[in-house]
Amino acid sequence: DKTGTQGQFLQGLIQTSAGLLKAHLNHREGARTLLGEALHRLRGVPHDRYMGVDLPLHRERIERCLASLEASTAPPLPRDLLPLLRLD
């Protein structure tokens, strides 16, 4: 079910990955769209930690990637901006 918490979470992770791939390929508009959708979905997950993922940190990194995509025309995204999945 894509509308439940688990579905929103998983779709958000998938869109994050797809958006980062688009950014890597310098498809900036597609990257911005996908990362924005991912952020929207992940904001809808009512937990700070879900399935081992620190969601506030993950969302913050997506926001930083979006800001970098808006501010610069040069690829790629700096590594320190990329969201990383660390499962606890």
PDB file of N, CA and C in Angstrom:
ATOM      1  N   ASP A   1       0.836  -1.182   0.000  1.00  0.00           N
ATOM      2  CA  ASP A   1       0.000   0.000   0.000  1.00  0.00           C
ATOM      3  C   ASP A   1       0.881   1.245   0.000  1.00  0.00           C
ATOM      4  N   LYS A   2       0.862   1.992  -1.083  1.00  0.00           N
ATOM      5  CA  LYS A   2       1.719   3.172  -1.217  1.00  0.00           C
ATOM      6  C   LYS A   2       1.280   4.336  -0.341  1.00  0.00           C
ATOM      7  N   THR A   3       0.065   4.306   0.177  1.00  0.00           N
ATOM      8  CA  THR A   3      -0.429   5.436   0.960  1.00  0.00           C
ATOM      9  C   THR A   3      -0.129   5.303   2.445  1.00  0.00           C
ATOM     10  N   GLY A   4       0.205   4.118   2.911  1.00  0.00           N
ATOM     11  CA  GLY A   4       0.535   3.914   4.316  1.00  0.00           C
ATOM     12  C   GLY A   4       1.945   4.383   4.628  1.00  0.00           C
ATOM     13  N   THR A   5       2.274   4.363   5.902  1.00  0.00           N
ATOM     14  CA  THR A   5       3.596   4.830   6.347  1.00  0.00           C
ATOM     15  C   THR A   5       4.720   4.075   5.651  1.00  0.00           C
ATOM     16  N   GLN A   6       4.631   2.752   5.618  1.00  0.00           N
ATOM     17  CA  GLN A   6       5.695   1.971   5.000  1.00  0.00           C
ATOM     18  C   GLN A   6       5.812   2.280   3.510  1.00  0.00           C
ATOM     19  N   GLY A   7       4.695   2.402   2.830  1.00  0.00           N
ATOM     20  CA  GLY A   7       4.707   2.709   1.407  1.00  0.00           C
ATOM     21  C   GLY A   7       5.306   4.071   1.118  1.00  0.00           C
ATOM     22  N   GLN A   8       4.933   5.077   1.922  1.00  0.00           N
ATOM     23  CA  GLN A   8       5.472   6.424   1.745  1.00  0.00           C
ATOM     24  C   GLN A   8       6.985   6.430   1.993  1.00  0.00           C
ATOM     25  N   PHE A   9       7.395   5.716   3.019  1.00  0.00           N
ATOM     26  CA  PHE A   9       8.815   5.617   3.352  1.00  0.00           C
ATOM     27  C   PHE A   9       9.600   4.979   2.199  1.00  0.00           C
ATOM     28  N   LEU A  10       9.137   3.832   1.735  1.00  0.00           N
ATOM     29  CA  LEU A  10       9.848   3.123   0.668  1.00  0.00           C
ATOM     30  C   LEU A  10       9.852   3.917  -0.633  1.00  0.00           C
ATOM     31  N   GLN A  11       8.719   4.530  -0.978  1.00  0.00           N
ATOM     32  CA  GLN A  11       8.663   5.362  -2.179  1.00  0.00           C
ATOM     33  C   GLN A  11       9.622   6.548  -2.050  1.00  0.00           C
ATOM     34  N   GLY A  12       9.696   7.121  -0.844  1.00  0.00           N
ATOM     35  CA  GLY A  12      10.621   8.228  -0.610  1.00  0.00           C
ATOM     36  C   GLY A  12      12.071   7.817  -0.821  1.00  0.00           C
ATOM     37  N   LEU A  13      12.431   6.630  -0.350  1.00  0.00           N
ATOM     38  CA  LEU A  13      13.803   6.144  -0.547  1.00  0.00           C
ATOM     39  C   LEU A  13      14.086   5.876  -2.022  1.00  0.00           C
ATOM     40  N   ILE A  14      13.120   5.303  -2.716  1.00  0.00           N
ATOM     41  CA  ILE A  14      13.289   5.015  -4.144  1.00  0.00           C
ATOM     42  C   ILE A  14      13.449   6.320  -4.923  1.00  0.00           C
ATOM     43  N   GLN A  15      12.607   7.305  -4.597  1.00  0.00           N
ATOM     44  CA  GLN A  15      12.698   8.589  -5.300  1.00  0.00           C
ATOM     45  C   GLN A  15      14.001   9.320  -4.958  1.00  0.00           C
ATOM     46  N   THR A  16      14.469   9.172  -3.741  1.00  0.00           N
ATOM     47  CA  THR A  16      15.764   9.756  -3.383  1.00  0.00           C
ATOM     48  C   THR A  16      16.863   9.163  -4.255  1.00  0.00           C
ATOM     49  N   SER A  17      16.875   7.846  -4.361  1.00  0.00           N
ATOM     50  CA  SER A  17      17.897   7.173  -5.180  1.00  0.00           C
ATOM     51  C   SER A  17      17.801   7.591  -6.634  1.00  0.00           C
ATOM     52  N   ALA A  18      16.595   7.626  -7.169  1.00  0.00           N
ATOM     53  CA  ALA A  18      16.411   8.019  -8.570  1.00  0.00           C
ATOM     54  C   ALA A  18      16.828   9.476  -8.779  1.00  0.00           C
ATOM     55  N   GLY A  19      16.505  10.345  -7.825  1.00  0.00           N
ATOM     56  CA  GLY A  19      16.887  11.749  -7.936  1.00  0.00           C
ATOM     57  C   GLY A  19      18.394  11.936  -7.909  1.00  0.00           C
ATOM     58  N   LEU A  20      19.068  11.185  -7.062  1.00  0.00           N
ATOM     59  CA  LEU A  20      20.530  11.277  -6.997  1.00  0.00           C
ATOM     60  C   LEU A  20      21.173  10.758  -8.281  1.00  0.00           C
ATOM     61  N   LEU A  21      20.592   9.724  -8.869  1.00  0.00           N
ATOM     62  CA  LEU A  21      21.093   9.233 -10.152  1.00  0.00           C
ATOM     63  C   LEU A  21      20.914  10.300 -11.222  1.00  0.00           C
ATOM     64  N   LYS A  22      19.752  10.932 -11.257  1.00  0.00           N
ATOM     65  CA  LYS A  22      19.513  12.015 -12.221  1.00  0.00           C
ATOM     66  C   LYS A  22      20.536  13.146 -12.022  1.00  0.00           C
ATOM     67  N   ALA A  23      20.801  13.504 -10.770  1.00  0.00           N
ATOM     68  CA  ALA A  23      21.782  14.551 -10.491  1.00  0.00           C
ATOM     69  C   ALA A  23      23.159  14.138 -10.996  1.00  0.00           C
ATOM     70  N   HIS A  24      23.524  12.889 -10.758  1.00  0.00           N
ATOM     71  CA  HIS A  24      24.819  12.379 -11.209  1.00  0.00           C
ATOM     72  C   HIS A  24      24.940  12.461 -12.737  1.00  0.00           C
ATOM     73  N   LEU A  25      23.833  12.223 -13.428  1.00  0.00           N
ATOM     74  CA  LEU A  25      23.815  12.271 -14.892  1.00  0.00           C
ATOM     75  C   LEU A  25      23.599  13.695 -15.417  1.00  0.00           C
ATOM     76  N   ASN A  26      23.556  14.668 -14.499  1.00  0.00           N
ATOM     77  CA  ASN A  26      23.356  16.089 -14.803  1.00  0.00           C
ATOM     78  C   ASN A  26      21.983  16.370 -15.422  1.00  0.00           C
ATOM     79  N   HIS A  27      20.988  15.587 -15.059  1.00  0.00           N
ATOM     80  CA  HIS A  27      19.594  15.856 -15.428  1.00  0.00           C
ATOM     81  C   HIS A  27      18.973  16.599 -14.253  1.00  0.00           C
ATOM     82  N   ARG A  28      19.302  17.866 -14.164  1.00  0.00           N
ATOM     83  CA  ARG A  28      18.999  18.656 -12.975  1.00  0.00           C
ATOM     84  C   ARG A  28      17.504  18.805 -12.703  1.00  0.00           C
ATOM     85  N   GLU A  29      16.717  19.053 -13.732  1.00  0.00           N
ATOM     86  CA  GLU A  29      15.275  19.240 -13.507  1.00  0.00           C
ATOM     87  C   GLU A  29      14.649  17.950 -12.976  1.00  0.00           C
ATOM     88  N   GLY A  30      14.997  16.821 -13.572  1.00  0.00           N
ATOM     89  CA  GLY A  30      14.494  15.539 -13.094  1.00  0.00           C
ATOM     90  C   GLY A  30      14.946  15.254 -11.672  1.00  0.00           C
ATOM     91  N   ALA A  31      16.191  15.620 -11.371  1.00  0.00           N
ATOM     92  CA  ALA A  31      16.723  15.417 -10.020  1.00  0.00           C
ATOM     93  C   ALA A  31      15.944  16.253  -9.017  1.00  0.00           C
ATOM     94  N   ARG A  32      15.705  17.516  -9.346  1.00  0.00           N
ATOM     95  CA  ARG A  32      14.955  18.392  -8.435  1.00  0.00           C
ATOM     96  C   ARG A  32      13.546  17.869  -8.210  1.00  0.00           C
ATOM     97  N   THR A  33      12.902  17.427  -9.277  1.00  0.00           N
ATOM     98  CA  THR A  33      11.536  16.907  -9.159  1.00  0.00           C
ATOM     99  C   THR A  33      11.495  15.679  -8.262  1.00  0.00           C
ATOM    100  N   LEU A  34      12.363  14.716  -8.534  1.00  0.00           N
ATOM    101  CA  LEU A  34      12.354  13.473  -7.765  1.00  0.00           C
ATOM    102  C   LEU A  34      12.756  13.702  -6.308  1.00  0.00           C
ATOM    103  N   LEU A  35      13.756  14.519  -6.074  1.00  0.00           N
ATOM    104  CA  LEU A  35      14.165  14.776  -4.690  1.00  0.00           C
ATOM    105  C   LEU A  35      13.088  15.555  -3.936  1.00  0.00           C
ATOM    106  N   GLY A  36      12.403  16.460  -4.619  1.00  0.00           N
ATOM    107  CA  GLY A  36      11.295  17.174  -3.984  1.00  0.00           C
ATOM    108  C   GLY A  36      10.160  16.243  -3.611  1.00  0.00           C
ATOM    109  N   GLU A  37       9.829  15.313  -4.504  1.00  0.00           N
ATOM    110  CA  GLU A  37       8.780  14.330  -4.211  1.00  0.00           C
ATOM    111  C   GLU A  37       9.212  13.410  -3.069  1.00  0.00           C
ATOM    112  N   ALA A  38      10.478  13.016  -3.070  1.00  0.00           N
ATOM    113  CA  ALA A  38      10.989  12.162  -1.997  1.00  0.00           C
ATOM    114  C   ALA A  38      10.876  12.866  -0.657  1.00  0.00           C
ATOM    115  N   LEU A  39      11.265  14.120  -0.635  1.00  0.00           N
ATOM    116  CA  LEU A  39      11.198  14.896   0.601  1.00  0.00           C
ATOM    117  C   LEU A  39       9.762  15.006   1.098  1.00  0.00           C
ATOM    118  N   HIS A  40       8.844  15.248   0.183  1.00  0.00           N
ATOM    119  CA  HIS A  40       7.428  15.325   0.551  1.00  0.00           C
ATOM    120  C   HIS A  40       6.946  14.012   1.177  1.00  0.00           C
ATOM    121  N   ARG A  41       7.287  12.905   0.559  1.00  0.00           N
ATOM    122  CA  ARG A  41       6.867  11.598   1.085  1.00  0.00           C
ATOM    123  C   ARG A  41       7.499  11.318   2.450  1.00  0.00           C
ATOM    124  N   LEU A  42       8.790  11.613   2.576  1.00  0.00           N
ATOM    125  CA  LEU A  42       9.477  11.308   3.829  1.00  0.00           C
ATOM    126  C   LEU A  42       9.033  12.231   4.963  1.00  0.00           C
ATOM    127  N   ARG A  43       8.588  13.431   4.634  1.00  0.00           N
ATOM    128  CA  ARG A  43       8.027  14.311   5.664  1.00  0.00           C
ATOM    129  C   ARG A  43       6.715  13.757   6.205  1.00  0.00           C
ATOM    130  N   GLY A  44       6.048  12.930   5.423  1.00  0.00           N
ATOM    131  CA  GLY A  44       4.790  12.329   5.847  1.00  0.00           C
ATOM    132  C   GLY A  44       4.950  11.119   6.755  1.00  0.00           C
ATOM    133  N   VAL A  45       6.171  10.657   6.954  1.00  0.00           N
ATOM    134  CA  VAL A  45       6.416   9.518   7.848  1.00  0.00           C
ATOM    135  C   VAL A  45       6.492  10.061   9.277  1.00  0.00           C
ATOM    136  N   PRO A  46       5.551   9.641  10.138  1.00  0.00           N
ATOM    137  CA  PRO A  46       5.427  10.256  11.469  1.00  0.00           C
ATOM    138  C   PRO A  46       6.392   9.708  12.525  1.00  0.00           C
ATOM    139  N   HIS A  47       7.608   9.472  12.145  1.00  0.00           N
ATOM    140  CA  HIS A  47       8.609   8.937  13.073  1.00  0.00           C
ATOM    141  C   HIS A  47       9.937   9.643  12.825  1.00  0.00           C
ATOM    142  N   ASP A  48      10.753   9.769  13.861  1.00  0.00           N
ATOM    143  CA  ASP A  48      12.110  10.281  13.674  1.00  0.00           C
ATOM    144  C   ASP A  48      13.042   9.183  13.183  1.00  0.00           C
ATOM    145  N   ARG A  49      12.757   7.968  13.554  1.00  0.00           N
ATOM    146  CA  ARG A  49      13.539   6.822  13.112  1.00  0.00           C
ATOM    147  C   ARG A  49      12.542   5.777  12.625  1.00  0.00           C
ATOM    148  N   TYR A  50      12.735   5.352  11.385  1.00  0.00           N
ATOM    149  CA  TYR A  50      11.819   4.364  10.815  1.00  0.00           C
ATOM    150  C   TYR A  50      12.632   3.326  10.073  1.00  0.00           C
ATOM    151  N   MET A  51      12.398   2.077  10.384  1.00  0.00           N
ATOM    152  CA  MET A  51      13.117   0.954   9.788  1.00  0.00           C
ATOM    153  C   MET A  51      14.635   1.169   9.863  1.00  0.00           C
ATOM    154  N   GLY A  52      15.092   1.771  10.952  1.00  0.00           N
ATOM    155  CA  GLY A  52      16.516   1.970  11.184  1.00  0.00           C
ATOM    156  C   GLY A  52      17.109   3.218  10.556  1.00  0.00           C
ATOM    157  N   VAL A  53      16.288   4.037   9.887  1.00  0.00           N
ATOM    158  CA  VAL A  53      16.794   5.229   9.199  1.00  0.00           C
ATOM    159  C   VAL A  53      16.491   6.467  10.038  1.00  0.00           C
ATOM    160  N   ASP A  54      17.499   7.298  10.232  1.00  0.00           N
ATOM    161  CA  ASP A  54      17.349   8.577  10.928  1.00  0.00           C
ATOM    162  C   ASP A  54      16.711   9.555   9.938  1.00  0.00           C
ATOM    163  N   LEU A  55      15.393   9.699  10.015  1.00  0.00           N
ATOM    164  CA  LEU A  55      14.678  10.497   9.024  1.00  0.00           C
ATOM    165  C   LEU A  55      14.976  11.989   9.075  1.00  0.00           C
ATOM    166  N   PRO A  56      15.092  12.622  10.248  1.00  0.00           N
ATOM    167  CA  PRO A  56      15.443  14.048  10.218  1.00  0.00           C
ATOM    168  C   PRO A  56      16.776  14.308   9.500  1.00  0.00           C
ATOM    169  N   LEU A  57      17.768  13.486   9.743  1.00  0.00           N
ATOM    170  CA  LEU A  57      19.060  13.640   9.073  1.00  0.00           C
ATOM    171  C   LEU A  57      18.926  13.383   7.572  1.00  0.00           C
ATOM    172  N   HIS A  58      18.194  12.352   7.206  1.00  0.00           N
ATOM    173  CA  HIS A  58      18.012  12.009   5.794  1.00  0.00           C
ATOM    174  C   HIS A  58      17.297  13.149   5.062  1.00  0.00           C
ATOM    175  N   ARG A  59      16.234  13.677   5.672  1.00  0.00           N
ATOM    176  CA  ARG A  59      15.502  14.792   5.054  1.00  0.00           C
ATOM    177  C   ARG A  59      16.387  16.033   4.937  1.00  0.00           C
ATOM    178  N   GLU A  60      17.194  16.295   5.957  1.00  0.00           N
ATOM    179  CA  GLU A  60      18.100  17.449   5.922  1.00  0.00           C
ATOM    180  C   GLU A  60      19.075  17.340   4.759  1.00  0.00           C
ATOM    181  N   ARG A  61      19.597  16.168   4.540  1.00  0.00           N
ATOM    182  CA  ARG A  61      20.554  15.978   3.439  1.00  0.00           C
ATOM    183  C   ARG A  61      19.875  16.122   2.082  1.00  0.00           C
ATOM    184  N   ILE A  62      18.637  15.661   1.971  1.00  0.00           N
ATOM    185  CA  ILE A  62      17.900  15.859   0.717  1.00  0.00           C
ATOM    186  C   ILE A  62      17.689  17.353   0.491  1.00  0.00           C
ATOM    187  N   GLU A  63      17.319  18.081   1.540  1.00  0.00           N
ATOM    188  CA  GLU A  63      17.131  19.530   1.425  1.00  0.00           C
ATOM    189  C   GLU A  63      18.424  20.211   0.975  1.00  0.00           C
ATOM    190  N   ARG A  64      19.554  19.777   1.510  1.00  0.00           N
ATOM    191  CA  ARG A  64      20.844  20.354   1.126  1.00  0.00           C
ATOM    192  C   ARG A  64      21.177  20.040  -0.336  1.00  0.00           C
ATOM    193  N   CYS A  65      20.837  18.842  -0.785  1.00  0.00           N
ATOM    194  CA  CYS A  65      21.045  18.494  -2.200  1.00  0.00           C
ATOM    195  C   CYS A  65      20.186  19.382  -3.094  1.00  0.00           C
ATOM    196  N   LEU A  66      18.931  19.567  -2.707  1.00  0.00           N
ATOM    197  CA  LEU A  66      18.045  20.426  -3.489  1.00  0.00           C
ATOM    198  C   LEU A  66      18.586  21.850  -3.545  1.00  0.00           C
ATOM    199  N   ALA A  67      19.053  22.365  -2.432  1.00  0.00           N
ATOM    200  CA  ALA A  67      19.615  23.717  -2.404  1.00  0.00           C
ATOM    201  C   ALA A  67      20.842  23.804  -3.310  1.00  0.00           C
ATOM    202  N   SER A  68      21.670  22.788  -3.300  1.00  0.00           N
ATOM    203  CA  SER A  68      22.856  22.774  -4.146  1.00  0.00           C
ATOM    204  C   SER A  68      22.469  22.730  -5.623  1.00  0.00           C
ATOM    205  N   LEU A  69      21.454  21.952  -5.953  1.00  0.00           N
ATOM    206  CA  LEU A  69      20.990  21.882  -7.343  1.00  0.00           C
ATOM    207  C   LEU A  69      20.432  23.224  -7.804  1.00  0.00           C
ATOM    208  N   GLU A  70      19.798  23.936  -6.911  1.00  0.00           N
ATOM    209  CA  GLU A  70      19.247  25.253  -7.248  1.00  0.00           C
ATOM    210  C   GLU A  70      20.357  26.296  -7.399  1.00  0.00           C
ATOM    211  N   ALA A  71      21.407  26.179  -6.598  1.00  0.00           N
ATOM    212  CA  ALA A  71      22.431  27.217  -6.527  1.00  0.00           C
ATOM    213  C   ALA A  71      23.547  27.062  -7.556  1.00  0.00           C
ATOM    214  N   SER A  72      23.714  25.881  -8.104  1.00  0.00           N
ATOM    215  CA  SER A  72      24.872  25.620  -8.950  1.00  0.00           C
ATOM    216  C   SER A  72      24.445  24.936 -10.232  1.00  0.00           C
ATOM    217  N   THR A  73      25.219  25.158 -11.268  1.00  0.00           N
ATOM    218  CA  THR A  73      24.963  24.455 -12.527  1.00  0.00           C
ATOM    219  C   THR A  73      26.029  23.400 -12.793  1.00  0.00           C
ATOM    220  N   ALA A  74      26.988  23.293 -11.889  1.00  0.00           N
ATOM    221  CA  ALA A  74      28.101  22.365 -12.096  1.00  0.00           C
ATOM    222  C   ALA A  74      27.841  21.038 -11.393  1.00  0.00           C
ATOM    223  N   PRO A  75      27.880  19.928 -12.139  1.00  0.00           N
ATOM    224  CA  PRO A  75      27.785  18.634 -11.477  1.00  0.00           C
ATOM    225  C   PRO A  75      29.139  18.272 -10.909  1.00  0.00           C
ATOM    226  N   PRO A  76      29.283  17.287 -10.128  1.00  0.00           N
ATOM    227  CA  PRO A  76      28.218  16.572  -9.441  1.00  0.00           C
ATOM    228  C   PRO A  76      27.932  17.214  -8.084  1.00  0.00           C
ATOM    229  N   LEU A  77      27.004  16.627  -7.376  1.00  0.00           N
ATOM    230  CA  LEU A  77      26.735  17.082  -6.010  1.00  0.00           C
ATOM    231  C   LEU A  77      27.931  16.732  -5.130  1.00  0.00           C
ATOM    232  N   PRO A  78      28.314  17.625  -4.233  1.00  0.00           N
ATOM    233  CA  PRO A  78      29.404  17.298  -3.307  1.00  0.00           C
ATOM    234  C   PRO A  78      29.056  16.083  -2.449  1.00  0.00           C
ATOM    235  N   ARG A  79      30.016  15.210  -2.252  1.00  0.00           N
ATOM    236  CA  ARG A  79      29.780  13.965  -1.503  1.00  0.00           C
ATOM    237  C   ARG A  79      29.240  14.220  -0.096  1.00  0.00           C
ATOM    238  N   ASP A  80      29.665  15.305   0.531  1.00  0.00           N
ATOM    239  CA  ASP A  80      29.217  15.541   1.906  1.00  0.00           C
ATOM    240  C   ASP A  80      27.745  15.940   1.976  1.00  0.00           C
ATOM    241  N   LEU A  81      27.122  16.212   0.839  1.00  0.00           N
ATOM    242  CA  LEU A  81      25.692  16.535   0.821  1.00  0.00           C
ATOM    243  C   LEU A  81      24.819  15.300   0.642  1.00  0.00           C
ATOM    244  N   LEU A  82      25.384  14.240   0.114  1.00  0.00           N
ATOM    245  CA  LEU A  82      24.573  13.079  -0.258  1.00  0.00           C
ATOM    246  C   LEU A  82      23.961  12.387   0.953  1.00  0.00           C
ATOM    247  N   PRO A  83      22.664  12.050   0.851  1.00  0.00           N
ATOM    248  CA  PRO A  83      22.044  11.275   1.931  1.00  0.00           C
ATOM    249  C   PRO A  83      22.640   9.867   1.966  1.00  0.00           C
ATOM    250  N   LEU A  84      22.976   9.414   3.133  1.00  0.00           N
ATOM    251  CA  LEU A  84      23.504   8.067   3.321  1.00  0.00           C
ATOM    252  C   LEU A  84      22.535   7.292   4.200  1.00  0.00           C
ATOM    253  N   LEU A  85      22.338   6.040   3.885  1.00  0.00           N
ATOM    254  CA  LEU A  85      21.509   5.199   4.735  1.00  0.00           C
ATOM    255  C   LEU A  85      22.384   4.485   5.739  1.00  0.00           C
ATOM    256  N   ARG A  86      22.152   4.790   6.988  1.00  0.00           N
ATOM    257  CA  ARG A  86      22.841   4.093   8.083  1.00  0.00           C
ATOM    258  C   ARG A  86      21.770   3.451   8.918  1.00  0.00           C
ATOM    259  N   LEU A  87      21.743   2.147   8.897  1.00  0.00           N
ATOM    260  CA  LEU A  87      20.720   1.420   9.640  1.00  0.00           C
ATOM    261  C   LEU A  87      21.210   1.101  11.039  1.00  0.00           C
ATOM    262  N   ASP A  88      20.422   1.474  12.032  1.00  0.00           N
ATOM    263  CA  ASP A  88      20.759   1.194  13.435  1.00  0.00           C
ATOM    264  C   ASP A  88      19.851   0.111  13.980  1.00  0.00           C
TER     265      ASP A  88
END
